[in-house]
Short mmCIF file of C-alpha atoms in Angstrom, two decimals:
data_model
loop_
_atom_site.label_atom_id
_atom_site.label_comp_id
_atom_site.label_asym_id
_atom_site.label_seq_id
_atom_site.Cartn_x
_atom_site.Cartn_y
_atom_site.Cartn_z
CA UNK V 1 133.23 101.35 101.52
CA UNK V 2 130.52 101.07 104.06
CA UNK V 3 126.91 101.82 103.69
CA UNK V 4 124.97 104.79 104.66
CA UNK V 5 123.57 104.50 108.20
CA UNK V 6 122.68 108.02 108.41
CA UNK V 7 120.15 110.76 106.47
CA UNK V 8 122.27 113.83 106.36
CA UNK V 9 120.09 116.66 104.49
CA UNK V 10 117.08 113.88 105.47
CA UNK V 11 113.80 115.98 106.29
CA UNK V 12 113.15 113.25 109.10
CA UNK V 13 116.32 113.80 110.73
CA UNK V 14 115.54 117.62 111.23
CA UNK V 15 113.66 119.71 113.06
CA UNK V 16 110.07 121.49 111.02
CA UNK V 17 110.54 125.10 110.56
CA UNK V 18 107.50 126.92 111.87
CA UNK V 19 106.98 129.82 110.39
CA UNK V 20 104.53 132.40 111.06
CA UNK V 21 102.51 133.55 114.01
CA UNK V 22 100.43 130.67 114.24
CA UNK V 23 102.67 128.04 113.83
CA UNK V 24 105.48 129.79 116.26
CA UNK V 25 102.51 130.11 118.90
CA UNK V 26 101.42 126.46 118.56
CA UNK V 27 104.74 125.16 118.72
CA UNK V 28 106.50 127.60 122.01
CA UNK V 29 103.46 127.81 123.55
CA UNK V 30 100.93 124.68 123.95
CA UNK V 31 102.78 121.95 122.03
CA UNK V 32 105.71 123.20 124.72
CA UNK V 33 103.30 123.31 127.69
CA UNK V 34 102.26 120.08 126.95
CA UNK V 35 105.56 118.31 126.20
CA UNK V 36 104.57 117.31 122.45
CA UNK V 37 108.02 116.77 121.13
CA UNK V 38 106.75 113.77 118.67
CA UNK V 39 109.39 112.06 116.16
CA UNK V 40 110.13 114.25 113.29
CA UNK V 41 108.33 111.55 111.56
CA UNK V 42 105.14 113.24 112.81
CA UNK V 43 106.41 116.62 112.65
CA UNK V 44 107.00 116.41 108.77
CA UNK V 45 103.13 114.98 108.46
CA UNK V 46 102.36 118.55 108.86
CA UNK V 47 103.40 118.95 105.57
CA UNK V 48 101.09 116.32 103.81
CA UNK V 49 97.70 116.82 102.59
CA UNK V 50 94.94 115.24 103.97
CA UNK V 51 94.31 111.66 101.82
CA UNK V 52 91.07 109.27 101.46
CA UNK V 53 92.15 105.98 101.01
CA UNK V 54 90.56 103.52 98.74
CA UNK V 55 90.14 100.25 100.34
CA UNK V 56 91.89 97.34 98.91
CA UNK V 57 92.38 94.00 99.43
CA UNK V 58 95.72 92.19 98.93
CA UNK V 59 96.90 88.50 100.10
CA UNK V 60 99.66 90.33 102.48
CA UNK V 61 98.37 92.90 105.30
CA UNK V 62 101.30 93.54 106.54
CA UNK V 63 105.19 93.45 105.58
CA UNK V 64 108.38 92.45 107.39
CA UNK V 65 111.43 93.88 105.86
CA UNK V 66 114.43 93.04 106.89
CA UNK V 67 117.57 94.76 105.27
CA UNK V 68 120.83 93.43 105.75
CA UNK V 69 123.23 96.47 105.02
CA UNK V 70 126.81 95.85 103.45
CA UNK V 71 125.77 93.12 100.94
CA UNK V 72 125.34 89.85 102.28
CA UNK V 73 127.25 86.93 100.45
CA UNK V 74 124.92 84.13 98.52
CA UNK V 75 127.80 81.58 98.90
CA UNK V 76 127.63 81.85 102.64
CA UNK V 77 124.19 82.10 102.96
CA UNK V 78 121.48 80.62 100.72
CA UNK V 79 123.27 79.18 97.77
CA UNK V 80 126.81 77.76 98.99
CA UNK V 81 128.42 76.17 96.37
CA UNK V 82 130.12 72.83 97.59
CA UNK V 83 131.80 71.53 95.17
CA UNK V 84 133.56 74.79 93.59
CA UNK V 85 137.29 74.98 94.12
CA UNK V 86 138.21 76.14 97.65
CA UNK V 87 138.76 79.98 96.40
CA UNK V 88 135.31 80.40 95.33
CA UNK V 89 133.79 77.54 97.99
CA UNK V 90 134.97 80.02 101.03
CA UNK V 91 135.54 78.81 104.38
CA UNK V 92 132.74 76.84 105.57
CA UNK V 93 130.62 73.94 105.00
CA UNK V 94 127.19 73.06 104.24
CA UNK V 95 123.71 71.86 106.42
CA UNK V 96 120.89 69.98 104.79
CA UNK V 97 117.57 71.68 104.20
CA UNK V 98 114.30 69.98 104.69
CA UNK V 99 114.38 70.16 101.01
CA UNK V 100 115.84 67.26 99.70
CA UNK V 101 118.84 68.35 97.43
CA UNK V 102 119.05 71.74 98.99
CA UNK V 103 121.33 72.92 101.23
CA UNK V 104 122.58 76.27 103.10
CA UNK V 105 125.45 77.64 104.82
CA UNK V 106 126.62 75.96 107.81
CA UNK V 107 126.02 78.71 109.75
CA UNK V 108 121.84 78.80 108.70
CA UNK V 109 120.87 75.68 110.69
CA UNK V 110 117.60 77.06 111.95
CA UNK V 111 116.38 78.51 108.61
CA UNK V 112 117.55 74.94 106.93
CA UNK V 113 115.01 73.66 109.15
CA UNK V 114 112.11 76.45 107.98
CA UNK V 115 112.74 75.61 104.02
CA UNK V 116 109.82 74.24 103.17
CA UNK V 117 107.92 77.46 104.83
CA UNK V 118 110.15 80.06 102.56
CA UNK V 119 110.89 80.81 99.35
CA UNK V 120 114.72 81.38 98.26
CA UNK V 121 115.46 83.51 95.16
CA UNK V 122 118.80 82.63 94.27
CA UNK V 123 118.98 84.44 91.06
CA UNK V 124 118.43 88.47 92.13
CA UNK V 125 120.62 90.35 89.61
CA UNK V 126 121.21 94.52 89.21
CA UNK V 127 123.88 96.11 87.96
CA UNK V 128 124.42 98.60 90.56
CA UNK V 129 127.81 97.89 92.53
CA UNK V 130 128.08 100.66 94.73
CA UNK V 131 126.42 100.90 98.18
CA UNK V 132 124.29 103.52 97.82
CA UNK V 133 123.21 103.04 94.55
CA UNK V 134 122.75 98.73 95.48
CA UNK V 135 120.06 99.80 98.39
CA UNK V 136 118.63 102.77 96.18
CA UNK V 137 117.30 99.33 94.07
CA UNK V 138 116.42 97.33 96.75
CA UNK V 139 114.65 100.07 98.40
CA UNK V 140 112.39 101.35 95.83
CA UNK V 141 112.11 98.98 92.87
CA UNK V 142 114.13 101.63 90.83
CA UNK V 143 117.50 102.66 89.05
CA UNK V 144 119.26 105.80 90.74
CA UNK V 145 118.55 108.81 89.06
CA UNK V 146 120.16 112.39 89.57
CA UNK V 147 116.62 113.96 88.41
CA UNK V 148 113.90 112.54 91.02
CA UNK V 149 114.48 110.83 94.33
CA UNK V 150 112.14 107.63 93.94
CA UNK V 151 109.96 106.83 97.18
CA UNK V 152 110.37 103.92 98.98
CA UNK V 153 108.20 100.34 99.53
CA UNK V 154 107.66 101.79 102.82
CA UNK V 155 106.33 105.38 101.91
CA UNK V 156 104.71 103.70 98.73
CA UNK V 157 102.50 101.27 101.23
CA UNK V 158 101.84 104.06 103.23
CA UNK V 159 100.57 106.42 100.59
CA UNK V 160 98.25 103.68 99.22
CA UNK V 161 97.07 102.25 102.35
CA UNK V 162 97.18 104.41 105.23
CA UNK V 163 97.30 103.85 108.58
CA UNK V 164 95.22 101.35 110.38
CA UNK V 165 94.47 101.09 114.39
CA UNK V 166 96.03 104.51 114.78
CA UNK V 167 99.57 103.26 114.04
CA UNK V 168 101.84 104.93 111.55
CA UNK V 169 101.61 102.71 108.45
CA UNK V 170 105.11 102.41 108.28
CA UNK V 171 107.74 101.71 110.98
CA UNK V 172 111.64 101.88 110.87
CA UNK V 173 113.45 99.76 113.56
CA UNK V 174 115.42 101.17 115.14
CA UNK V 175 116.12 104.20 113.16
CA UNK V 176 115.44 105.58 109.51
CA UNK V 177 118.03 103.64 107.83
CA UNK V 178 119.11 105.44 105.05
CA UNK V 179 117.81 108.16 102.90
CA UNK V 180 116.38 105.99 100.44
CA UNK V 181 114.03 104.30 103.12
CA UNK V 182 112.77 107.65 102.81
CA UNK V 183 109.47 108.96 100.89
CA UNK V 184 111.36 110.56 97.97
CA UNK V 185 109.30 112.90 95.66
CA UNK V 186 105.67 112.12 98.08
CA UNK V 187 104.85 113.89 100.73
CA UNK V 188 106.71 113.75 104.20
CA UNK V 189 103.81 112.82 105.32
CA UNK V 190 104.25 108.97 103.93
CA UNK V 191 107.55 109.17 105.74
CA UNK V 192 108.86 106.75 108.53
CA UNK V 193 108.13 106.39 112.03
CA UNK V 194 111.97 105.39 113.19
CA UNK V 195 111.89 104.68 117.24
CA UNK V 196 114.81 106.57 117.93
CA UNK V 197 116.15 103.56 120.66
CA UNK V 198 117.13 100.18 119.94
CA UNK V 199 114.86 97.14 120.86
CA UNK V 200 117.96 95.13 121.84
CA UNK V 201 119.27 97.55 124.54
CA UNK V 202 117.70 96.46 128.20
CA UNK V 203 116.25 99.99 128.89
CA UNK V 204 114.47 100.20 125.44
CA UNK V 205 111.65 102.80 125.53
CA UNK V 206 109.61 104.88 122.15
CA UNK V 207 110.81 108.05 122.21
CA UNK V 208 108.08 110.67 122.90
CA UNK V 209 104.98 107.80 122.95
CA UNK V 210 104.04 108.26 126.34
CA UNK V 211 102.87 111.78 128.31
CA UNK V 212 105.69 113.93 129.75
CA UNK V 213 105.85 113.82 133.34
CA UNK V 214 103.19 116.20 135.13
CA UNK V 215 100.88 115.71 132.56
CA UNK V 216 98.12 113.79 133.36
CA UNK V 217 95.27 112.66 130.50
CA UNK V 218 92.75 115.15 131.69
CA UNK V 219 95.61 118.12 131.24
CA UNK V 220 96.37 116.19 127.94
CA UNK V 221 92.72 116.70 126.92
CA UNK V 222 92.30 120.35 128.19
CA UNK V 223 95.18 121.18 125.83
CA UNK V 224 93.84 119.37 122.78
CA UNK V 225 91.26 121.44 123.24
CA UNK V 226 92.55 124.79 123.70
CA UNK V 227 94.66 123.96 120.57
CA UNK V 228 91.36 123.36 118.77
CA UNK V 229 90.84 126.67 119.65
CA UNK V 230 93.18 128.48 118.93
CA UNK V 231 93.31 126.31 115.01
CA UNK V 232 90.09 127.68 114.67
CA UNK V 233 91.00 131.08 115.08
CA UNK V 234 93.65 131.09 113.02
CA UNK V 235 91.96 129.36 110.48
CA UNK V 236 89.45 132.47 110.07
CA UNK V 237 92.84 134.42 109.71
CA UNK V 238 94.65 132.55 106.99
CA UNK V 239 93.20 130.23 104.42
CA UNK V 240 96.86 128.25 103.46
CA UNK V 241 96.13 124.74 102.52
CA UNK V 242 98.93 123.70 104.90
CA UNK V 243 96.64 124.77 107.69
CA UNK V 244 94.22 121.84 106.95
CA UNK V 245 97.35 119.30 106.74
CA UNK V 246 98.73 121.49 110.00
CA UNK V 247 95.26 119.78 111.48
CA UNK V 248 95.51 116.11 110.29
CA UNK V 249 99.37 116.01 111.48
CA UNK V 250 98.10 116.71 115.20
CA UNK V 251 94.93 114.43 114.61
CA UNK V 252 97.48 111.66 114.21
CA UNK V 253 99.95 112.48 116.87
CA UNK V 254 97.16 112.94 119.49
CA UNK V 255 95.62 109.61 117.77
CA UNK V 256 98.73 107.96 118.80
CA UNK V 257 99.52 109.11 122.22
CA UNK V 258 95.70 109.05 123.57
CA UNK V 259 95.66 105.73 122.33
CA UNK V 260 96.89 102.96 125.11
CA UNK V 261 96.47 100.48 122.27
CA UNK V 262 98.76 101.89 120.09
CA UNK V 263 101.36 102.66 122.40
CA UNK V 264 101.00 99.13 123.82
CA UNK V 265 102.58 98.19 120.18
CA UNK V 266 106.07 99.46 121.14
CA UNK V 267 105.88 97.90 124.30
CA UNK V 268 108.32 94.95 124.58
CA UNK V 269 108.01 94.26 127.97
CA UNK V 270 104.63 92.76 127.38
CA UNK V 271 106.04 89.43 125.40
CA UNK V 272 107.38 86.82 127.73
CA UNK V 273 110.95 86.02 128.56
CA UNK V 274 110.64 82.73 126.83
CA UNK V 275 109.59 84.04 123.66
CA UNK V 276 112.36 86.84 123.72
CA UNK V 277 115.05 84.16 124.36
CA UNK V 278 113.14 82.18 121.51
CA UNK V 279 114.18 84.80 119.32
CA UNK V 280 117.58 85.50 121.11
CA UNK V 281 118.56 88.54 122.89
CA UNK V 282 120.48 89.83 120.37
CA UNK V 283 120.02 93.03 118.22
CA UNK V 284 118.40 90.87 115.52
CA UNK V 285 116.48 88.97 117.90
CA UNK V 286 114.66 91.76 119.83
CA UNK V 287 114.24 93.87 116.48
CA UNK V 288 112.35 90.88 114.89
CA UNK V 289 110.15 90.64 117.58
CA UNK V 290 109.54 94.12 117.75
CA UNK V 291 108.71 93.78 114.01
CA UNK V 292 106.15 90.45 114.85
CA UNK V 293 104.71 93.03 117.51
CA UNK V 294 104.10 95.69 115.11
CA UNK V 295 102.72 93.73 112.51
CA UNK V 296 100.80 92.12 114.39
CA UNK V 297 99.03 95.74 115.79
CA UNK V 298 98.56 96.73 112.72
CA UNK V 299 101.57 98.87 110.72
CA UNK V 300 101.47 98.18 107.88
CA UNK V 301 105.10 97.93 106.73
CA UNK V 302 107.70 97.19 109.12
CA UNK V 303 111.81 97.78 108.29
CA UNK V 304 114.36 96.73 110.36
CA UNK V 305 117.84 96.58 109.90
CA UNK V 306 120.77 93.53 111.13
CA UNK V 307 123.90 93.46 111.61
CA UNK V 308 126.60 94.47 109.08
CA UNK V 309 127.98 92.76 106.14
CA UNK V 310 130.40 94.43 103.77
CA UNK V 311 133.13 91.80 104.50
CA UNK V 312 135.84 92.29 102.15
CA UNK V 313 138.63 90.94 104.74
CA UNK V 314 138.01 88.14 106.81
CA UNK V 315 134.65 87.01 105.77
CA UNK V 316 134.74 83.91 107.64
CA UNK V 317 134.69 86.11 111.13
CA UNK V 318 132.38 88.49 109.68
CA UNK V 319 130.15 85.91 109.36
CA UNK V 320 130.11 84.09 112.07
CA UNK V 321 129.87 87.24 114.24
CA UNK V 322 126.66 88.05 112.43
CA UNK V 323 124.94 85.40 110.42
CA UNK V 324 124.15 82.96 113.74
CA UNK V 325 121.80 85.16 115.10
CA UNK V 326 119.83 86.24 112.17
CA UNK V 327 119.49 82.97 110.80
CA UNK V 328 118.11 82.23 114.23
CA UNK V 329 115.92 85.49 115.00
CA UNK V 330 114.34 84.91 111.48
CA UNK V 331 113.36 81.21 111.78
CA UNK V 332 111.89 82.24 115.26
CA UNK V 333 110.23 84.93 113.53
CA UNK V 334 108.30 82.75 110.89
CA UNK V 335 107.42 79.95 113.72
CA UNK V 336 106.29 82.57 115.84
CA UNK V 337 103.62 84.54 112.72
CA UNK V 338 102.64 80.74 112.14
CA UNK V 339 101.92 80.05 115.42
CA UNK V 340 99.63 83.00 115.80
CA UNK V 341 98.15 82.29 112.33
CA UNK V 342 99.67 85.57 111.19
CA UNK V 343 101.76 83.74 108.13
CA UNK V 344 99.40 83.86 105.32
CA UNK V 345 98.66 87.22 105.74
CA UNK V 346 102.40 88.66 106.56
CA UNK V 347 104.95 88.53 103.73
CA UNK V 348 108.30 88.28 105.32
CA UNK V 349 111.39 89.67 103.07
CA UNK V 350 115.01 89.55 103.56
CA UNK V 351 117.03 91.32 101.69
CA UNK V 352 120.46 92.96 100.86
CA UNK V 353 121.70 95.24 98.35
CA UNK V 354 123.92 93.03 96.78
CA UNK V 355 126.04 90.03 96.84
CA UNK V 356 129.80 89.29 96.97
CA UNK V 357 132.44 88.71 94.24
CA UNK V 358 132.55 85.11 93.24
CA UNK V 359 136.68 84.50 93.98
CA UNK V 360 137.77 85.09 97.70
CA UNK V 361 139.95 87.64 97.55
CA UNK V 362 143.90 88.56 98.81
CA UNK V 363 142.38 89.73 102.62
CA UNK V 364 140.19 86.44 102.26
CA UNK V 365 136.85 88.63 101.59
CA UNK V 366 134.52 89.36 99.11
CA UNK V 367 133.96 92.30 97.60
CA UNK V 368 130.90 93.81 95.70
CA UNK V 369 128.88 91.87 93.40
CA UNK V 370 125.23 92.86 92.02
CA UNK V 371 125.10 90.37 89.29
CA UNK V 372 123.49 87.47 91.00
CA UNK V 373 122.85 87.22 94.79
CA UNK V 374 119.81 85.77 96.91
CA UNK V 375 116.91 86.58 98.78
CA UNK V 376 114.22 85.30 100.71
CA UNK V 377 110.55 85.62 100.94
CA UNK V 378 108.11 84.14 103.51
CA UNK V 379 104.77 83.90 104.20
CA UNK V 380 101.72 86.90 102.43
CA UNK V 381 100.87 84.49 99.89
CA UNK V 382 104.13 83.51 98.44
CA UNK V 383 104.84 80.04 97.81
CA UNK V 384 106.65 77.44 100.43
CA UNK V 385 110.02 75.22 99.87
CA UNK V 386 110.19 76.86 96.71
CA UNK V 387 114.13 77.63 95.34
CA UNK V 388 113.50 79.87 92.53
CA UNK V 389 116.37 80.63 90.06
CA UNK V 390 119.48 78.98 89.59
CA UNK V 391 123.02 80.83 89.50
CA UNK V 392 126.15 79.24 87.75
CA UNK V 393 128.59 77.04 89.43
CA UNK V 394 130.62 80.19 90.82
CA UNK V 395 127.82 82.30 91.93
CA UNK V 396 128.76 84.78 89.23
CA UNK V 397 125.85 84.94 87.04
CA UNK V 398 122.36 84.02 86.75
CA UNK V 399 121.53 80.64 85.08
CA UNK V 400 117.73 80.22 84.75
CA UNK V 401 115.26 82.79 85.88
CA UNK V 402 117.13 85.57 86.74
CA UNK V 403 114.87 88.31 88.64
CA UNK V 404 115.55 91.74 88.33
CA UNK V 405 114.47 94.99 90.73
CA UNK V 406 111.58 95.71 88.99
CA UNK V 407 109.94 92.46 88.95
CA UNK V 408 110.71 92.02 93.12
CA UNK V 409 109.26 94.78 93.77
CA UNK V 410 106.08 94.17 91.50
CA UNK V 411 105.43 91.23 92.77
CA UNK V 412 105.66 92.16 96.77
CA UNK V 413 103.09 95.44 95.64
CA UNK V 414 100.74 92.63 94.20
CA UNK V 415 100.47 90.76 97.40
CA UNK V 416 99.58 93.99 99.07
CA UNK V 417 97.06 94.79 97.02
CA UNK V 418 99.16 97.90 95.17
CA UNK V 419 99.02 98.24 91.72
CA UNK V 420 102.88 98.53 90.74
CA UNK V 421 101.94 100.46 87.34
CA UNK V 422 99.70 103.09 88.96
CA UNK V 423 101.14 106.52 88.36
CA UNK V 424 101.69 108.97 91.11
CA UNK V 425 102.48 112.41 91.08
CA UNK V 426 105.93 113.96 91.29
CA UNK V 427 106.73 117.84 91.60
CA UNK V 428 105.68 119.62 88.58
CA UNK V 429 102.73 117.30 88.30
CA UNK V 430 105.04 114.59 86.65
CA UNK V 431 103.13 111.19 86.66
CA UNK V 432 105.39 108.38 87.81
CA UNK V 433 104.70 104.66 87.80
CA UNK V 434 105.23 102.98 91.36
CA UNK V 435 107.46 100.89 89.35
CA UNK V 436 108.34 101.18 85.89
CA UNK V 437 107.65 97.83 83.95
CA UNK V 438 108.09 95.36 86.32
CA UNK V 439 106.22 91.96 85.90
CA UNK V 440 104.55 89.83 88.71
CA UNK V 441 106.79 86.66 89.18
CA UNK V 442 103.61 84.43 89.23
CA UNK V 443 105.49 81.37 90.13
CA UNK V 444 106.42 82.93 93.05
CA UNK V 445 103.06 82.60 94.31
CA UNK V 446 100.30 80.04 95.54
#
């Protein structure tokens, strides 16, 4: 069974209905002139109300998420086990950390070298085996349920904290992964801006960032300002309070196409050759420095998605088709935030929804396993060369210190600043905690 890679019935993957004279004329008539065909991301904004932020402070400005769909397994990754019998060992060897003791997959050399700059949970435990239902967890700190569709990190971090240097506050690369990257019972509005093109691909370009051709700035202006015109007009006409969220949706996507800044963000063509082949040119490579870019602008939470990882045959060549270049593409990633003193301030996650079954199986695989996987954290305040948790001599179970959904995602709202146990509202005027009874895993931080 392979995970979701598309939103079907996703509001960001279709087109806004504009109903009404207004909307009909704005849309066919000077958003067409113009050539204003913005990501549906911005489109759906329309439906948000208008929001003052408060202004808070948290260890972590800005977050790195990277999701590694399929279920990636611990014993090939962070928490081999050596000295298990060969059908639980799996097919490759070991490499020494910089932790003394600790050691990872053979096929993580350059993270072995970054351990004492990360933190490695190796005891992440849910009990949700199914794709779907795995990255529903990982995604938004909660169990599945059939009544409410829970927001995610993303759309939570953008509801709380806006958008800074007029840059959506949160960024899927490439695309909107799945529909629980989504903004669930919010707004639209605290959606994701997905690229629509892959950073990896040599003619990589923002869809819809940059003026249409034949459309200078000082046309661009004149339009702005006929539309301002003709809102005001309409405004006198109808007193909807979608009209006022009608106006902060075009705010923002003038905000961000006026602004050479903010379209300078997307552009990878600005970072040297050596730094790209630092990273590798790989599809991991160039989305992690597209991420590093981002962050480093000013969005707020970045998610990007590598490679693929539901390996129930033939895990040793799914592997070393895919782990190689995210071990490397990550390591370059944390040298290169340290570098540029971004490290302290940017927590790094990486993350799957699951691990693998314990016993290789009859196609030499692994198959689904939620009870006890790993991830890893870097950087936004969280401690360094820390292991954290222990699972059992299999990899079946958790030992010591076993971390649940809740927790995780607790503790990563902390270091932004977000209080996990704040209730929001749901349709109907249902409050609904962020997350519901999590813990901060103190000892996960300095």
């Amino acid at each position: 069974m392979n995970p979701k890679t598309s939103c079907p019935g996703n509001p960001l993957s279709s087109p806004m209905s504009l109903n009404g004279s207004r909307r009909e004329f704005l849309h066919v008539g000077l958003l067409a002139g113009l050539g204003l065909t913005l990501p549906e991301f911005l489109k759906m904004q329309a439906q948000g109300a208008q929001k003052h932020y408060e202004s808070k402070e948290g260890v972590a400005k800005s977050v790195i998420q990277i999701f590694l769909p399929g279920g990636l397994a611990q014993q090939e990754s962070f928490d081999p086990k050596p000295y298990a019998p060969s059908e639980y060992r799996g097919p490759f060897g070991t490499v020494k950390t910089k932790l003394p003791g600790v050691v990872f997959s053979e096929h993580m050399k350059h993270l072995a070298q970054m351990a004492d700059k990360i933190t490695v949970i190796r005891s992440m435990s849910h009990g949700e085996a199914a794709h779907e239902r795995g990255t529903h967890n990982m995604f938004t700190g909660y169990r599945p349920s059939p009544a409410l569709q829970f927001p995610s990190m993303g759309s939570v971090v953008s509801h709380e904290l806006g958008s800074k240097n007029n840059l959506p506050p949160y960024v899927c690369v490439p695309n909107v992964p799945n529909i629980f990257a989504g903004s669930g019972y919010l707004s639209t509005a605290y959606g994701p801006f997905g690229l629509g093109a892959d950073p990896a691909r040599g003619d990589f370009k923002v869809r819809d960032l940059n003026l249409p051709q034949g459309v200078d700035d000082e046309r661009f202006h004149r339009r702005k300002s006929m539309l301002a015109t003709v809102d005001a007009h309409f405004r006198s006409l109808e007193k909807a309070d979608t009209l006022d969220s009608m106006d902060a949706f075009y705010q923002h996507a003038y905000k961000l196409i006026s602004s050479q800044k903010a379209r300078e963000a997307f552009d990878l063509s600005k970072e040297p050759e050596k730094l790209k082949e630092m990273y590798g040119k790989t599809q991991a490579g160039q989305r992690m420095l597209l991420a590093r870019r981002l962050a480093e602008a000013g969005v707020r939470f970045v998610s990007l998605t590598a490679g693929g990882w539901d390996h129930h045959d033939n895990i040793k060549e799914g592997i070393q088709g895919n782990l190689p270049a995210v071990d490397k593409a990550v390591a370059a990633l944390l040298k290169d935030l340290e570098q540029r003193g971004m490290l302290d301030n940017t927590l790094v996650m990486l993350t799957s929804e699951f691990g693998r079954t314990p016993k290789i199986n009859k196609t030499n695989g692994r198959d689904h396993w939620p009870r006890v996987f790993s991830v890893m954290l870097a950087g936004g305040g969280v401690q360094k060369g820390l292991i954290y948790g222990k699972s059992n001599a299999l990899a079946a179970e958790p030992e010591e210190d076993k971390v649940g959904v809740q927790d995780f995602a607790t503790t990563i709202y902390h270091q932004l600043g977000i209080t996990a146990d704040k209730e929001l509202m749901a349709p109907g005027g249902r409050p609904i905690e962020i997350v519901d009874g999590g813990n901060v895993i103190s000892d996960l931080l300095i």
